[in-house]
Short mmCIF file of C-alpha atoms in Angstrom, two decimals:
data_model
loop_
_atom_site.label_atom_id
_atom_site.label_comp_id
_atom_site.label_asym_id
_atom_site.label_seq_id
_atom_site.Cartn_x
_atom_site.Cartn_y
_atom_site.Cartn_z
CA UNK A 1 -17.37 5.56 0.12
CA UNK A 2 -14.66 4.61 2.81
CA UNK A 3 -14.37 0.98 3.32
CA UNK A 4 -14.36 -0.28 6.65
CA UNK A 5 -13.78 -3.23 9.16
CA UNK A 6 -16.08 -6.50 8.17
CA UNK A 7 -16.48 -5.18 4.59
CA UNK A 8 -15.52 -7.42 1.89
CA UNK A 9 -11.94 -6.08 -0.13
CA UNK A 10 -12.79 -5.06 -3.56
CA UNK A 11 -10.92 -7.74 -5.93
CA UNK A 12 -8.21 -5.88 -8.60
CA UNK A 13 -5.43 -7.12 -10.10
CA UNK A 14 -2.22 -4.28 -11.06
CA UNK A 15 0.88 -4.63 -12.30
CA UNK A 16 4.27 -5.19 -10.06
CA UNK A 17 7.45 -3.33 -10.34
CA UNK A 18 8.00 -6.44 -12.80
CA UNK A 19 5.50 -6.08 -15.10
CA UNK A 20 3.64 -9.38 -13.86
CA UNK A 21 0.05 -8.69 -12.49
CA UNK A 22 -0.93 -8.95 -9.18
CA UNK A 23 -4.64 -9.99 -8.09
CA UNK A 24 -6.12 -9.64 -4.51
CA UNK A 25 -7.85 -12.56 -5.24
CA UNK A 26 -4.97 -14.97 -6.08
CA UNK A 27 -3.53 -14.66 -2.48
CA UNK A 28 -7.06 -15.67 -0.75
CA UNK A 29 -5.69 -17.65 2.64
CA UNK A 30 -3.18 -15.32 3.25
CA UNK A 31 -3.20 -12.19 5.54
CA UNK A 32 -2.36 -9.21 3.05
CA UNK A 33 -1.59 -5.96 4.46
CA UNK A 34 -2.37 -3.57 1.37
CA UNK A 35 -1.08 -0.13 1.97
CA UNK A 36 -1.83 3.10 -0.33
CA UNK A 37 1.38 5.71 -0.60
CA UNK A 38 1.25 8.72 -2.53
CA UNK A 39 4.22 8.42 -4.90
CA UNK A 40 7.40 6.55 -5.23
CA UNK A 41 10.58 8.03 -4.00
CA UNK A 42 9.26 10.50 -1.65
CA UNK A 43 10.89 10.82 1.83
CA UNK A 44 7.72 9.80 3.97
CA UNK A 45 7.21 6.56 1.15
CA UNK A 46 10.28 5.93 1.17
CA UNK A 47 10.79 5.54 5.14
CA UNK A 48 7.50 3.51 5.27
CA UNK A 49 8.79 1.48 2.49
CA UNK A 50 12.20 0.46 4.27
CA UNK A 51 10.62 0.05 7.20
CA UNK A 52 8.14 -3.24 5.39
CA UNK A 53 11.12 -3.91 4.16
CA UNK A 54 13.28 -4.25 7.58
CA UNK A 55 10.66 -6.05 9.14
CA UNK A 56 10.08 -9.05 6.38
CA UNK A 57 11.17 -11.19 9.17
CA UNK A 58 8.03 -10.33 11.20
CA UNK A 59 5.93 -10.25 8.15
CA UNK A 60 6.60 -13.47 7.48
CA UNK A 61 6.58 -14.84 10.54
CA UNK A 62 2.39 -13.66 10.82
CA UNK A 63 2.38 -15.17 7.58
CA UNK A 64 1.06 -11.75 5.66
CA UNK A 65 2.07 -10.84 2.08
CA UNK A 66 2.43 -6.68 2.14
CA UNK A 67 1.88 -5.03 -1.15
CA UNK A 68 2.49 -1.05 -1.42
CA UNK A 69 0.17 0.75 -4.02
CA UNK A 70 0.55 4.20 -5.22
CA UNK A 71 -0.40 5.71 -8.37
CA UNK A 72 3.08 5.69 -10.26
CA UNK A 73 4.31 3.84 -13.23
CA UNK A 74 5.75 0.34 -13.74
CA UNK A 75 8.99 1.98 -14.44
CA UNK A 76 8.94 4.15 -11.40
CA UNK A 77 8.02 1.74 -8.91
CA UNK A 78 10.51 -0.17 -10.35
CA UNK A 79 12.95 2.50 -9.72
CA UNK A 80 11.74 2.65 -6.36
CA UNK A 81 12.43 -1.19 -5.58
CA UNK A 82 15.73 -1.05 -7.43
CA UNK A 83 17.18 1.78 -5.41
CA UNK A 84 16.18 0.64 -2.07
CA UNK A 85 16.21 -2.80 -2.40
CA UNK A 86 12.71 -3.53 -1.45
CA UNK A 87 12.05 -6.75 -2.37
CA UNK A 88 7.90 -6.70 -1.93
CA UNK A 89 5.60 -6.04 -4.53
CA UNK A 90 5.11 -1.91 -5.39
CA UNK A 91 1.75 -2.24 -7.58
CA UNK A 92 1.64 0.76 -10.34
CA UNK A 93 -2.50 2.10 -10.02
CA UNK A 94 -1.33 4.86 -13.06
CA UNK A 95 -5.40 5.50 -13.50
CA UNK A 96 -5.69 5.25 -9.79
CA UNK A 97 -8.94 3.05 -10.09
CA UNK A 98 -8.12 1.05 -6.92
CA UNK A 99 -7.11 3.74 -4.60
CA UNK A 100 -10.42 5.16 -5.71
CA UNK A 101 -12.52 1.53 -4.96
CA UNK A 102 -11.00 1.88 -1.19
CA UNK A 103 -11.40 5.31 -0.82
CA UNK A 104 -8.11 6.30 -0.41
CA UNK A 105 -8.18 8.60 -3.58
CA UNK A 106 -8.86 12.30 -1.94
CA UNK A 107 -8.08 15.72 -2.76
CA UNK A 108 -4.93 17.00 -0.48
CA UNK A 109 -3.51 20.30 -0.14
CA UNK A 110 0.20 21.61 0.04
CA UNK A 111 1.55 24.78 0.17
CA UNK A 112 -2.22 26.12 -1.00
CA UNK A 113 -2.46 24.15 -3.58
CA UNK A 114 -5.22 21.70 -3.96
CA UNK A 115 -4.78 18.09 -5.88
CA UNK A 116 -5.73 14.72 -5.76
CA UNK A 117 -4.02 11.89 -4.32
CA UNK A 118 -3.37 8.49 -2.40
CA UNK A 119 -4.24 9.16 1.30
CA UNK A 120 -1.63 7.02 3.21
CA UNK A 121 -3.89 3.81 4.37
CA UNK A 122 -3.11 0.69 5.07
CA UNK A 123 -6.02 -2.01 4.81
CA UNK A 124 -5.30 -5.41 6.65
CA UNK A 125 -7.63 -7.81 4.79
CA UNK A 126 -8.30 -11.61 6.13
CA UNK A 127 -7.49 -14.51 4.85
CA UNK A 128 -11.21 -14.74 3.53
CA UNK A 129 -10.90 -11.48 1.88
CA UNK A 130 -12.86 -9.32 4.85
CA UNK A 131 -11.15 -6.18 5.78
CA UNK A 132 -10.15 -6.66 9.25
CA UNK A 133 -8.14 -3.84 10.16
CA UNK A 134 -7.69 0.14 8.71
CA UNK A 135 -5.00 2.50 9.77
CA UNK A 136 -5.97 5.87 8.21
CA UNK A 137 -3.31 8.67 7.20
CA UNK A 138 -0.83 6.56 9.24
CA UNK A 139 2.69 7.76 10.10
CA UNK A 140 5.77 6.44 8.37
CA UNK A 141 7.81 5.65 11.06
CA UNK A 142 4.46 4.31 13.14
CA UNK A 143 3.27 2.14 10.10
CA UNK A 144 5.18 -1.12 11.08
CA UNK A 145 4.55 -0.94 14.94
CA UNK A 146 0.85 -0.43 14.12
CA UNK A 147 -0.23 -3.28 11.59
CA UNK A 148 2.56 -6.00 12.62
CA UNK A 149 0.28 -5.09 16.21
CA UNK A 150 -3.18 -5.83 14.49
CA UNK A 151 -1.56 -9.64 12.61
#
């Protein structure tokens, strides 16, 4: 079931690219912009990564904590961070369990081939923990212009 605008974020807590967990519910009174990628490293994730990561300023300045989720590994989101100096949490969802609680877990196709996957979404969730804003299968390059808009 897709979650949608006025619906209360389903709670998780995931590991950083550190190792230390990460709960939804341990940043209640801040604006968190929660975005699903598909994997780590990839040219699309990696431009919408660098782009949260150019804008910080602007981030910060709406007082919003961003955290990127995808379905990779500690190590690899790790990787990720390390190469491109990030500097925001990457959460590792290896079993995929909270891409699949906001409905963001959906089979995909390439090349013919059918698999499943992290649609590209980006949930803005409230202070109080209410969704307030969803950009479906949003563009890279777009990504920034589009929630730093809705903050």
């Amino acid at each position: 079931m897709a979650l949608e605008v006025g619906d209360t974020a389903p709670d998780f807590t995931l590991p950083d690219q550190h190792g230390n967990d990460v709960s939804l519910s341990g940043l209640r009174g801040k604006t968190v912009v929660l975005y699903f990628y598909p994997k780590a490293d990839t040219p699309g994730c990696t431009t919408q990564a660098c782009g949260v990561r150019d804008h910080r300023a602007d981030y910060e300045q709406a007082d919003a904590v961003v955290l990127g989720v995808s379905p990779d590994k500690v190590k690899a989101v790790a990787k990720f961070d390390d190469k491109f100096g990030l500097g925001f949490p990457l959460l590792a969802d290896e079993d995929h369990a909270v891409a699949d609680a906001y409905g963001v877990w959906v089979e995909k196709s390439m090349y013919g081939r059918k698999y499943m996957g992290n649609e590209r979404t980006t949930f803005v969730i409230s202070p109080d923990g209410t969704i307030k804003d969803v950009f479906r299968s949003v563009k890279p390059a777009e990504h920034d212009d589009l929630v730093l808009g809705a903050l």
